[in-house]
Coordinates of C-alpha atoms in Angstrom, one line a residue:
M1 CA -1.3 -16.8 14.5
S2 CA 1.5 -19.1 16.6
N3 CA 2.6 -17.8 20.1
T4 CA 6.0 -16.5 18.0
P5 CA 6.7 -12.7 19.3
R6 CA 6.5 -10.1 15.9
R7 CA 9.6 -8.7 15.2
H8 CA 8.0 -5.4 15.0
P9 CA 4.6 -4.1 16.3
I10 CA 4.0 -1.7 13.2
A11 CA -0.2 -2.7 12.3
G12 CA -3.6 -1.6 11.7
N13 CA -5.2 0.5 8.8
W14 CA -2.3 2.1 6.5
A15 CA -3.4 5.2 4.1
S16 CA -1.8 5.2 0.6
L17 CA -0.4 8.9 0.0
L18 CA -1.5 9.0 -4.2
L19 CA 0.0 11.8 -6.2
P20 CA -2.0 14.3 -7.2
I21 CA -0.9 14.8 -10.5
R22 CA -1.6 18.3 -13.2
E23 CA -2.5 17.7 -16.5
D24 CA 1.1 19.0 -17.8
D25 CA 2.0 15.3 -15.7
S26 CA 3.9 17.5 -12.6
I27 CA 3.1 16.6 -9.5
D28 CA 0.8 19.0 -7.7
F29 CA 2.9 19.0 -4.3
E30 CA 0.5 21.4 -2.5
K31 CA -1.9 19.5 -2.9
L32 CA -0.5 16.9 -1.9
G33 CA 0.2 18.6 1.1
E34 CA -3.3 18.8 1.5
E35 CA -3.4 15.0 1.1
I36 CA -1.1 14.4 4.0
D37 CA -3.1 17.0 6.3
I38 CA -6.2 15.3 5.3
L39 CA -5.4 11.6 6.3
I40 CA -3.2 12.9 9.5
A41 CA -7.0 14.3 10.5
A42 CA -8.7 11.4 9.7
K43 CA -6.6 9.4 12.5
V44 CA -5.1 6.2 10.2
D45 CA -3.0 3.8 11.5
G46 CA 0.0 5.3 9.4
I47 CA 0.6 7.1 6.4
Y48 CA 3.3 5.3 3.6
S49 CA 4.7 6.6 0.6
N50 CA 5.9 5.1 -3.0
G51 CA 3.6 2.5 -3.0
T52 CA 2.2 1.1 -6.4
A53 CA -0.6 3.4 -6.2
G54 CA 2.0 5.9 -5.1
E55 CA 3.7 5.7 -8.6
F56 CA 7.1 4.4 -7.8
H57 CA 7.5 3.4 -10.9
N58 CA 7.0 6.7 -12.4
Q59 CA 9.0 9.2 -10.6
T60 CA 12.8 11.2 -10.5
E61 CA 15.1 11.1 -8.1
A62 CA 13.8 14.6 -7.0
E63 CA 10.8 13.7 -6.6
Y64 CA 11.4 11.0 -5.3
E65 CA 13.4 13.1 -2.4
R66 CA 10.7 16.0 -2.8
I67 CA 7.5 13.7 -1.4
Q68 CA 9.8 12.3 1.3
E69 CA 10.3 15.1 2.7
V70 CA 7.1 16.7 3.0
L71 CA 5.7 13.7 4.2
A72 CA 8.1 13.6 7.1
W73 CA 8.2 16.8 7.9
R74 CA 4.1 17.1 8.3
C75 CA 4.2 13.4 9.8
R76 CA 6.5 14.5 12.2
A77 CA 4.7 17.5 13.0
A78 CA 1.2 16.2 14.0
D79 CA 3.1 13.1 15.4
M80 CA 1.7 10.8 12.9
A81 CA 3.8 7.3 12.2
F82 CA 4.7 7.4 8.5
V83 CA 6.8 4.4 6.2
I84 CA 9.1 5.2 3.2
G85 CA 8.6 3.4 0.4
A86 CA 12.0 3.2 -1.2
C87 CA 11.1 0.9 -4.2
Q88 CA 12.1 0.4 -6.9
P89 CA 12.9 -2.0 -9.7
D90 CA 16.6 -1.2 -10.3
P91 CA 19.1 -2.5 -6.9
I92 CA 21.1 -0.2 -7.2
I93 CA 18.7 2.9 -7.4
M94 CA 17.0 1.8 -4.9
L95 CA 19.6 1.2 -2.1
D96 CA 20.1 4.9 -3.0
R97 CA 16.2 5.7 -2.0
L98 CA 16.6 3.7 0.7
R99 CA 19.7 5.3 2.0
R100 CA 18.1 8.7 1.7
A101 CA 14.9 7.7 3.0
T102 CA 16.7 7.3 6.4
V103 CA 17.7 10.7 7.6
H104 CA 13.0 10.8 7.9
K105 CA 13.8 7.9 10.2
P106 CA 10.2 7.1 9.2
L107 CA 9.1 3.7 11.4
A108 CA 9.9 1.3 8.4
I109 CA 11.3 2.0 4.9
Q110 CA 9.4 -1.0 2.2
V111 CA 11.2 -2.3 -0.7
I112 CA 10.5 -4.5 -3.1
L113 CA 12.8 -7.5 -5.1
P114 CA 14.3 -6.0 -7.8
D115 CA 12.7 -7.9 -10.5
W116 CA 13.7 -6.9 -14.0
W117 CA 15.5 -10.7 -13.6
P118 CA 13.8 -12.8 -11.0
L119 CA 16.0 -13.0 -8.1
T120 CA 16.6 -16.5 -6.6
N121 CA 16.2 -17.2 -3.3
P122 CA 19.6 -16.8 -2.0
E123 CA 20.1 -13.4 -3.9
A124 CA 17.0 -12.2 -2.3
T125 CA 18.0 -13.1 0.7
D126 CA 21.7 -11.3 -0.1
F127 CA 19.4 -8.4 -1.1
L128 CA 17.4 -7.8 1.7
K129 CA 20.7 -8.8 3.9
R130 CA 22.5 -5.6 1.8
A131 CA 19.1 -3.2 1.9
S132 CA 19.2 -4.2 6.0
E133 CA 22.9 -2.5 6.4
V134 CA 21.9 0.6 4.0
A135 CA 18.7 1.3 6.3
E136 CA 20.8 1.2 9.2
G137 CA 18.9 0.0 12.1
I138 CA 15.4 0.9 10.2
P139 CA 13.2 -1.7 9.8
L140 CA 12.4 -3.6 6.3
V141 CA 8.6 -4.2 4.8
L142 CA 8.8 -6.1 2.1
Y143 CA 6.6 -6.1 -1.0
N144 CA 5.5 -9.1 -2.7
P145 CA 2.3 -8.0 -4.8
P146 CA 0.9 -10.1 -7.3
H147 CA 2.2 -9.0 -10.0
A148 CA 5.5 -9.4 -9.0
K149 CA 7.9 -11.1 -11.5
R150 CA 7.5 -13.8 -8.6
V151 CA 5.2 -14.3 -6.2
L152 CA 6.8 -15.8 -3.0
S153 CA 4.7 -18.6 -1.5
P154 CA 4.6 -18.6 2.2
T155 CA 6.9 -21.2 2.6
E156 CA 9.3 -19.1 0.9
L157 CA 9.1 -15.8 2.0
G158 CA 10.4 -17.4 5.0
E159 CA 13.3 -18.8 3.6
V160 CA 14.1 -15.6 2.2
C161 CA 13.2 -12.9 5.3
G162 CA 13.9 -15.4 7.8
P163 CA 17.8 -14.6 7.9
C164 CA 17.2 -10.7 7.8
P165 CA 16.2 -9.7 11.2
S166 CA 15.5 -6.0 10.3
V167 CA 12.9 -7.4 7.8
V168 CA 9.9 -6.9 10.5
G169 CA 7.1 -7.7 7.9
M170 CA 5.5 -8.0 4.6
K171 CA 2.7 -6.0 2.4
I172 CA 1.5 -9.6 0.2
A173 CA -2.1 -10.9 -1.5
D174 CA -3.2 -13.4 1.0
G175 CA -5.4 -16.8 -0.4
D176 CA -7.0 -19.3 0.3
D177 CA -7.6 -21.7 3.6
A178 CA -4.6 -23.4 3.0
W179 CA -2.6 -20.1 1.8
Y180 CA -3.3 -18.7 6.0
A181 CA -2.8 -22.2 7.1
Q182 CA 0.9 -21.6 5.5
A183 CA 1.1 -18.2 6.7
R184 CA 0.5 -18.9 10.2
A185 CA 3.2 -21.6 10.1
H186 CA 6.3 -19.9 8.3
L187 CA 5.7 -16.3 9.2
S188 CA 4.1 -16.1 12.1
E189 CA 7.2 -13.5 13.6
F190 CA 6.4 -11.0 10.6
S191 CA 3.7 -8.8 10.5
L192 CA 1.5 -9.3 7.1
F193 CA -0.4 -6.9 5.4
I194 CA -3.1 -8.4 3.3
P195 CA -5.1 -6.6 0.8
G196 CA -7.4 -4.7 2.5
H197 CA -11.0 -5.5 1.1
H198 CA -9.8 -8.7 2.9
L199 CA -8.5 -7.4 6.6
A200 CA -11.4 -8.5 9.0
T201 CA -10.8 -12.2 7.1
G202 CA -7.0 -12.3 7.9
M203 CA -7.8 -10.7 11.2
K204 CA -10.0 -13.6 12.0
Q205 CA -7.6 -16.1 10.7
G206 CA -5.2 -15.2 12.7
V207 CA -2.7 -13.6 10.7
A208 CA -3.0 -10.0 9.3
A209 CA -1.8 -7.7 11.3
G210 CA -3.3 -5.1 9.1
A211 CA -3.5 -3.1 5.7
F212 CA -1.7 -1.0 3.4
S213 CA -5.8 -0.6 2.6
N214 CA -7.1 0.4 -0.9
V215 CA -10.2 0.8 1.6
A216 CA -8.5 3.4 3.0
C217 CA -7.7 5.2 -1.0
L218 CA -11.5 5.2 -0.5
D219 CA -12.5 6.5 2.9
P220 CA -9.5 7.3 5.1
R221 CA -12.0 7.2 8.4
G222 CA -14.0 4.8 7.5
A223 CA -11.2 2.4 6.8
Q224 CA -10.3 3.7 10.2
A225 CA -13.9 3.1 11.8
W226 CA -13.9 -0.8 10.0
T227 CA -10.1 -1.6 11.1
E228 CA -11.8 -0.4 15.0
L229 CA -14.6 -3.1 14.6
M230 CA -12.6 -5.5 14.5
H231 CA -11.5 -5.2 17.1
R232 CA -14.5 -5.0 19.2
D233 CA -16.9 -7.4 16.4
I234 CA -15.1 -9.0 14.1
D235 CA -18.5 -10.9 12.7
A236 CA -20.5 -6.8 12.2
A237 CA -16.9 -6.1 10.2
L238 CA -16.6 -9.6 7.9
E239 CA -20.4 -8.5 6.8
I240 CA -19.3 -4.9 6.0
E241 CA -16.3 -6.7 4.1
R242 CA -18.9 -9.0 2.1
R243 CA -20.2 -6.5 0.7
I244 CA -17.0 -3.7 0.3
C245 CA -15.6 -7.3 -2.2
A246 CA -18.9 -7.5 -3.9
F247 CA -18.2 -3.9 -5.0
M248 CA -15.0 -3.9 -6.0
D249 CA -16.0 -7.1 -7.7
D250 CA -18.7 -5.8 -9.4
Y251 CA -18.0 -2.2 -10.0
I252 CA -13.8 -1.6 -9.5
V253 CA -12.6 -5.0 -10.4
P254 CA -13.3 -5.2 -14.1
F255 CA -11.5 -1.7 -15.0
R256 CA -8.9 -3.7 -14.6
R257 CA -9.7 -6.7 -16.1
D258 CA -11.8 -6.4 -19.4
H259 CA -10.2 -2.8 -19.7
G260 CA -6.8 -3.8 -19.0
Y261 CA -5.8 -0.8 -16.3
S262 CA -3.6 -0.6 -14.2
N263 CA -3.6 -1.3 -10.4
A264 CA -2.8 2.1 -9.8
A265 CA -5.8 3.7 -11.8
L266 CA -7.8 1.5 -9.7
D267 CA -7.1 2.9 -6.2
K268 CA -7.0 6.4 -7.7
L269 CA -10.5 5.9 -8.7
L270 CA -11.3 5.1 -5.4
A271 CA -9.9 7.7 -4.4
A272 CA -12.0 10.1 -7.0
I273 CA -15.4 7.9 -6.3
G274 CA -14.6 8.5 -2.0
N275 CA -14.2 12.3 -3.1
W276 CA -12.0 13.4 0.3
G277 CA -9.4 14.7 -1.1
P278 CA -7.7 16.3 -4.3
I279 CA -7.1 13.5 -5.9
T280 CA -8.1 12.6 -9.0
T281 CA -8.1 9.7 -11.4
R282 CA -4.5 10.8 -13.6
L283 CA -2.0 8.8 -13.1
R284 CA 1.6 9.7 -15.2
W285 CA 1.6 9.2 -18.6
P286 CA 2.1 6.7 -20.1
Y287 CA 0.0 5.0 -17.8
R288 CA -3.8 5.3 -19.0
F289 CA -6.0 6.4 -16.2
I290 CA -10.7 6.3 -15.9
D291 CA -12.6 8.9 -16.6
E292 CA -13.6 11.3 -13.2
Q293 CA -16.8 10.5 -14.6
E294 CA -16.6 7.3 -13.8
A295 CA -16.3 7.8 -10.4
V296 CA -18.8 10.6 -9.9
R297 CA -21.2 8.0 -11.6
L298 CA -20.3 4.8 -9.0
R299 CA -20.0 8.0 -5.7
D300 CA -23.6 7.2 -5.0
G301 CA -23.3 3.1 -5.1
A302 CA -20.2 3.1 -3.4
R303 CA -22.6 4.8 -0.1
L304 CA -25.7 2.6 -0.8
I305 CA -23.6 -1.0 -0.8
M306 CA -20.8 0.0 2.1
P307 CA -23.3 3.2 4.3
E308 CA -20.6 2.4 7.0
L309 CA -17.3 3.5 5.2
F310 CA -18.6 6.9 5.2
A311 CA -20.7 7.3 7.8
H312 CA -18.8 9.9 9.5

């Protein structure tokens, strides 16, 4: 990165809050609380709610409210940093979620760009300015994933978010060396969160501040230890990353590429492989989920390929 100071120090290994879904499609809030306590005990850098893997797109507003209340109460009691996702494809509902999130005083609030119809750059800036007003001074993180209607380049992200001082970070996919060069040129003032399994590369490139991490789905303690290793021995961390990526490419990505499962299904599969908490592979209807036996089948192989993630 350049010497431009970042707008906010938010960084590190952030664990996704995954919804424990019962067979009747209801959320098991008792298990949700248990999951949060496990993540707090793992001493991750932070916990975030309502990302894609948190199924923000498939919950009622009352459920949204209760999820954030459970997260905020437990994190505040333990002095654990947390980010609330106010994401929703509808801009009016998203602003309402954002407004309700402010009462919990999270470290930041995550939003997406409304995407039933893709926004132009000026429309995106207008939306983020309105979101900044509603957030009442709480920083915003823009989530622009590969499956968004518009995936913005680093240049476009700089144009859209530059005029919005409340936007302090972005959760985005990384790319090749040219992408990293663009990110250094246009996004140096933002905290950039890239896919968890690429985090060592992003650190080596001087671009990534951290990850809202799929590796933390696999094992939150292991992901935390690996993130801390990056600051001490980046080459050792890169060697672990090579094996993490090989595991993802060989055993996880085929479920999406060949069988059409969603990214949320893949993240819940990772959590079931890790077997660290009360999370099954079940997604809420109508989305299909991967059979739990696949997690059992892959468990030993994961530990063989990436023993460092499970060393604790």
